[in-house]
Every structure is written in C-alpha cells, then in structure tokens.
Amino acid sequence: GMEKILQREDFNLLLTPPDPDYSGDRMQKVVEEGLIGGLIAFPIWLRPADSRRTIDRVLARGIPVVTIEFRHPRTHSVESDNRAGGRLAAEHLSGLARRFLIVSAPNPNGEARSRGFLETLRSRGVSGRNVKTTDVEDTLVETGMRIGLKLGTNAKKPLAVFSAWGDMVAWGILKSLVKRGLKPRRDFFLVGFDDLPFSRYVTPGLTTVRQPLERMGECAAEILIEAFRNPGAELMRRVLPPELVIRETA
C-alpha cells in the first residue's frame, strides 16, 4: 500500500531489512547523509529500545516519522484496533468452546488483543478458571509448534486457542495438532491474528482476525506525505477496524 501512494506522489521508497542491528546502523547513515525526507517504522525490525533511539535520531533532524502498529509520543501513527480484534475472536470462539488458551506477547499490541478477548469472555459468563494465557517472545512457526505439542486434549471439552501474537505462531500450533491426529472443529478450535497471505492456503485454512495491512500502509504513506509538506501539522493518528475471517479451524 505504501509504494502505490508514494509513487503516485513522486516519492521514492527505501526499504530496510528486518535485522535490528543492521537496520539501526543503516538508518543512522542515511539520516546523517540527508538521504531521507521521512520515515515509516514497523515494530518487526526494531527492538523497543532500538526503535526509540532510531526514531529520536530521525526526529532530531526534523524528519517526520510515522509508526505502524506501535506508538511513540512524538510521531504520527497508524494501527489496527487490537482490542476490537480480540473481541472479535472471543465472540466467535465463545460460542464453540468453554476452555480457552490465549497465546500472546508482553507488549502493548499483544496485551490489547488479550484484554479485548478476556473482556468479551467475562461478559459472556466464562469463568477465569477456564482461561489460560501463555506469552511468547517471537512470531516463529517453531514457537507455535512447541506450544501445540504440549497442549492437552479433551474430546468432551475441546480447547479454543486464540493466537493473539499472529498467524505464524497459529500455523505452528495447527501443524503440531494436526500431526498429532487431532481435527479442527472437533478436537480444537484455533483463531490467529493478521490474515497473512499463507493463512488462506494452509490446509486446513486458518480462521483469523484480519488486519487491514494494505490500507494501513496507504494511510502511513498519506500521513507521511502530509507531514512532509506541512512540517507544523499536529500529530495524526489513525486506528483502523479489523475483521474476522472464518475458515476451517474455527
């Protein structure tokens, strides 16, 4: 989404690979050499401390910054409504199961998704005793596979899993459970978060909360161009609604 908007307005796009050490050094170089007029930052390629340092260096040069899926007090931002995404997952799963596992992460996005999920379960009378939470530090398929191998099963009370920290982890959980001979919608229910392209192609298809990723990129580019052309503009923040995509796992 970003490239389309930037090209239309005759701006060039420089991509930095998702290596926090390399990205930080490269970003410092291009900033010092005056090679960029604006920055769109993703949490995937910077650890929190690295993110703040890099953003502060860019801001100190008077360069506008737009963050996607995380907030900084002095930057513009675009994000999906993570809390609403958690609510969508809970509304769907609460009608299918009575035991729940939340796979999340100790950061604002994961916490917001988990909070929306838990609030909805409570509003529907689900006891806290029937809800477990586990935090992960990454979004690797292998991490999900390790979780899936450890999950207990109960044919009479199938478990509903909300992979609040993304489809990659959900895919790993799914792979492990299917390998164990378990069937979705019979032995377990699973909902991911993001709706990455592969989620519609894996077998069985992953039910997930879709973030409007393309529109988020477009919004980030639109905001950056506006901030570049109007340096004194007030901070702009956009929060976009997610949607539930029902496939074969729940």
Coordinates of C-alpha atoms in Angstrom, one line a residue:
G1 CA 0.0 0.0 0.0
M2 CA 2.8 2.4 0.8
E3 CA 4.6 2.1 -2.5
K4 CA 1.5 2.8 -4.5
I5 CA 0.8 6.1 -2.7
L6 CA 4.4 7.3 -2.6
Q7 CA 5.0 6.6 -6.3
R8 CA 1.8 8.4 -7.2
E9 CA 3.1 11.5 -5.4
D10 CA 6.6 11.1 -6.9
F11 CA 8.3 10.0 -3.7
N12 CA 10.9 7.2 -3.6
L13 CA 10.7 4.3 -1.1
L14 CA 13.8 2.9 0.7
L15 CA 13.4 -0.4 2.4
T16 CA 15.5 -1.6 5.4
P17 CA 15.8 -5.4 6.0
P18 CA 14.4 -6.8 9.3
D19 CA 17.7 -7.0 11.2
P20 CA 17.7 -4.7 14.2
D21 CA 21.4 -4.3 14.3
Y22 CA 21.9 -3.8 10.6
S23 CA 18.8 -1.6 10.3
G24 CA 19.9 0.7 13.1
D25 CA 23.3 1.3 11.6
R26 CA 22.0 1.8 8.1
M27 CA 19.3 4.2 9.3
Q28 CA 21.8 6.3 11.2
K29 CA 23.9 6.5 8.0
V30 CA 21.1 7.6 5.7
V31 CA 19.8 10.1 8.2
E32 CA 23.3 11.7 8.7
E33 CA 23.8 11.9 4.9
G34 CA 20.4 13.5 4.4
L35 CA 19.1 10.8 2.2
I36 CA 15.6 10.5 3.5
G37 CA 12.8 13.0 3.9
G38 CA 10.6 10.9 6.1
L39 CA 10.4 7.5 8.0
I40 CA 7.8 4.8 8.3
A41 CA 8.7 2.5 11.1
F42 CA 7.5 -1.0 11.8
P43 CA 7.9 -2.9 15.1
I44 CA 9.1 -6.0 13.3
W45 CA 12.5 -4.6 12.5
L46 CA 13.4 -2.8 15.7
R47 CA 13.5 -3.9 19.3
P48 CA 11.7 -1.4 21.6
A49 CA 14.9 0.3 22.8
D50 CA 16.4 0.4 19.3
S51 CA 13.2 1.7 18.0
R52 CA 13.1 4.7 20.3
R53 CA 16.8 5.6 19.7
T54 CA 16.4 5.4 15.9
I55 CA 13.2 7.4 16.0
D56 CA 14.7 10.0 18.3
R57 CA 17.7 10.4 16.0
V58 CA 15.4 10.9 13.0
L59 CA 13.1 13.4 14.8
A60 CA 16.2 15.4 16.0
R61 CA 16.9 16.1 12.3
G62 CA 13.4 17.5 11.8
I63 CA 12.3 14.5 9.7
P64 CA 8.7 13.3 10.1
V65 CA 8.1 9.8 11.3
V66 CA 5.0 7.6 11.1
T67 CA 4.9 4.4 13.1
I68 CA 2.8 1.4 12.2
E69 CA 1.4 -0.8 15.0
F70 CA 3.2 0.9 17.8
R71 CA 3.1 4.4 19.3
H72 CA 5.7 6.9 20.1
P73 CA 4.7 10.2 21.9
R74 CA 6.2 12.4 19.1
T75 CA 5.3 10.6 16.0
H76 CA 2.3 10.1 13.8
S77 CA 0.9 6.6 13.9
V78 CA -1.3 4.0 12.1
E79 CA -2.6 0.9 13.8
S80 CA -5.5 -1.6 13.7
D81 CA -7.8 -1.7 16.7
N82 CA -6.1 -4.6 18.5
R83 CA -8.6 -4.6 21.4
A84 CA -11.5 -4.9 18.9
G85 CA -9.7 -7.7 17.2
G86 CA -9.5 -9.6 20.5
R87 CA -13.2 -9.1 21.0
L88 CA -14.0 -10.5 17.5
A89 CA -12.0 -13.6 18.3
A90 CA -13.7 -14.1 21.6
E91 CA -17.2 -13.5 20.2
H92 CA -16.6 -16.3 17.7
L93 CA -14.8 -18.8 20.0
S94 CA -17.1 -18.4 23.0
G95 CA -19.9 -20.0 21.0
L96 CA -17.8 -23.0 20.2
A97 CA -15.9 -24.0 23.4
R98 CA -15.7 -23.5 27.2
R99 CA -11.9 -23.9 27.6
F100 CA -9.6 -21.2 26.2
L101 CA -5.9 -20.6 25.7
I102 CA -4.5 -17.1 24.8
V103 CA -1.1 -17.1 23.1
S104 CA 0.1 -13.5 23.4
A105 CA 3.2 -11.3 23.9
P106 CA 4.3 -8.9 26.6
N107 CA 3.9 -5.7 24.6
P108 CA 1.0 -3.2 24.1
N109 CA -0.4 -4.9 21.0
G110 CA -0.5 -8.4 22.4
E111 CA -1.9 -7.0 25.7
A112 CA -4.6 -5.1 24.0
R113 CA -5.7 -8.1 21.9
S114 CA -5.7 -10.3 25.1
R115 CA -7.6 -7.7 27.0
G116 CA -10.4 -7.5 24.4
F117 CA -10.6 -11.3 24.3
L118 CA -10.8 -11.6 28.1
E119 CA -13.3 -8.8 28.5
T120 CA -15.6 -10.5 26.0
L121 CA -15.3 -13.9 27.6
R122 CA -16.2 -12.4 31.0
S123 CA -19.2 -10.6 29.6
R124 CA -20.4 -14.0 28.3
G125 CA -20.1 -15.7 31.6
V126 CA -16.9 -17.6 31.1
S127 CA -15.0 -18.3 34.3
G128 CA -11.4 -17.2 34.6
R129 CA -10.6 -20.8 35.7
N130 CA -11.3 -21.9 32.1
V131 CA -8.9 -19.4 30.5
K132 CA -5.1 -19.8 30.4
T133 CA -2.6 -17.4 28.9
T134 CA 1.0 -18.0 27.7
D135 CA 3.3 -15.4 26.4
V136 CA 5.8 -15.8 23.6
E137 CA 8.8 -13.7 22.7
D138 CA 8.7 -14.1 18.9
T139 CA 6.4 -14.9 16.0
L140 CA 8.1 -18.0 14.7
V141 CA 6.2 -21.1 13.4
E142 CA 8.6 -23.2 15.5
T143 CA 7.4 -21.5 18.7
G144 CA 3.8 -22.4 17.8
M145 CA 4.8 -26.0 17.1
R146 CA 6.3 -26.3 20.6
I147 CA 3.1 -24.9 22.1
G148 CA 1.0 -27.3 20.1
L149 CA 3.0 -30.3 21.2
K150 CA 2.3 -29.5 24.8
L151 CA -1.4 -28.9 24.6
G152 CA -3.7 -31.3 26.4
T153 CA -6.8 -32.6 24.7
N154 CA -10.3 -33.4 25.9
A155 CA -12.8 -34.9 23.4
K156 CA -15.7 -33.7 25.6
K157 CA -14.3 -30.2 26.2
P158 CA -12.3 -29.2 23.1
L159 CA -9.9 -26.3 23.6
A160 CA -10.2 -23.0 21.8
V161 CA -6.8 -21.3 21.1
F162 CA -6.5 -17.6 20.3
S163 CA -3.1 -16.9 18.8
A164 CA -3.1 -13.2 19.6
W165 CA 0.5 -12.9 18.5
G166 CA -0.1 -13.7 14.9
D167 CA -0.7 -16.2 12.2
M168 CA 2.8 -17.6 12.2
V169 CA 2.5 -18.9 15.7
A170 CA -1.0 -20.1 14.9
W171 CA 0.3 -22.0 11.9
G172 CA 2.8 -23.8 14.1
I173 CA 0.2 -24.7 16.6
L174 CA -2.1 -26.0 13.8
K175 CA 0.8 -28.0 12.3
S176 CA 1.5 -29.7 15.6
L177 CA -2.1 -30.5 16.5
V178 CA -2.8 -32.0 13.1
K179 CA 0.4 -34.0 13.2
R180 CA -0.9 -35.5 16.5
G181 CA -4.0 -36.7 14.6
L182 CA -6.3 -34.0 16.0
K183 CA -9.0 -32.4 13.9
P184 CA -10.1 -28.7 13.9
R185 CA -13.7 -28.0 14.9
R186 CA -13.8 -31.5 16.5
D187 CA -10.8 -31.7 18.9
F188 CA -9.8 -28.0 19.0
F189 CA -10.6 -24.5 17.7
L190 CA -8.0 -22.0 16.5
V191 CA -8.0 -18.4 15.6
G192 CA -5.0 -16.4 14.5
F193 CA -4.3 -12.7 14.0
D194 CA -3.2 -10.8 10.9
D195 CA -4.5 -12.8 8.0
L196 CA -1.1 -13.2 6.3
P197 CA -1.3 -14.4 2.7
F198 CA -0.5 -18.0 3.5
S199 CA -3.4 -18.3 6.0
R200 CA -5.9 -18.9 3.2
Y201 CA -3.7 -21.5 1.6
V202 CA -2.6 -23.7 4.5
T203 CA -4.7 -26.9 5.0
P204 CA -6.9 -26.6 6.9
G205 CA -7.5 -22.9 6.2
L206 CA -6.8 -20.7 9.3
T207 CA -9.6 -18.7 10.8
T208 CA -8.0 -15.4 11.8
V209 CA -8.5 -11.7 12.6
R210 CA -7.6 -9.7 9.5
Q211 CA -5.6 -6.6 10.0
P212 CA -6.1 -4.2 7.0
L213 CA -2.4 -4.3 6.2
E214 CA -2.6 -2.7 2.8
R215 CA -4.8 0.1 4.0
M216 CA -2.5 0.7 7.0
G217 CA 0.4 1.1 4.5
E218 CA -1.6 3.5 2.4
C219 CA -2.6 5.6 5.5
A220 CA 1.0 5.7 6.7
A221 CA 2.2 7.0 3.3
E222 CA -0.6 9.5 3.1
I223 CA 0.2 10.8 6.6
L224 CA 4.0 11.0 5.9
I225 CA 3.4 13.0 2.7
E226 CA 1.1 15.4 4.6
A227 CA 3.6 15.8 7.4
F228 CA 6.5 16.3 4.9
R229 CA 4.6 19.0 3.1
N230 CA 3.3 20.6 6.3
P231 CA 6.0 20.4 9.0
G232 CA 3.9 22.1 11.6
A233 CA 1.0 19.8 11.3
E234 CA -0.4 18.3 14.5
L235 CA 0.2 14.6 15.2
M236 CA -2.1 12.4 13.1
R237 CA -3.2 9.0 14.5
R238 CA -5.3 6.5 12.5
V239 CA -6.9 3.4 14.1
L240 CA -8.5 1.0 11.5
P241 CA -11.0 -1.7 12.2
P242 CA -10.1 -5.4 11.9
E243 CA -12.4 -8.1 10.7
L244 CA -12.9 -11.8 11.4
V245 CA -12.2 -14.2 8.5
I246 CA -13.8 -17.6 9.1
R247 CA -12.1 -20.6 7.5
E248 CA -11.7 -24.2 8.6
T249 CA -10.0 -24.0 12.1
A250 CA -12.9 -22.4 14.0

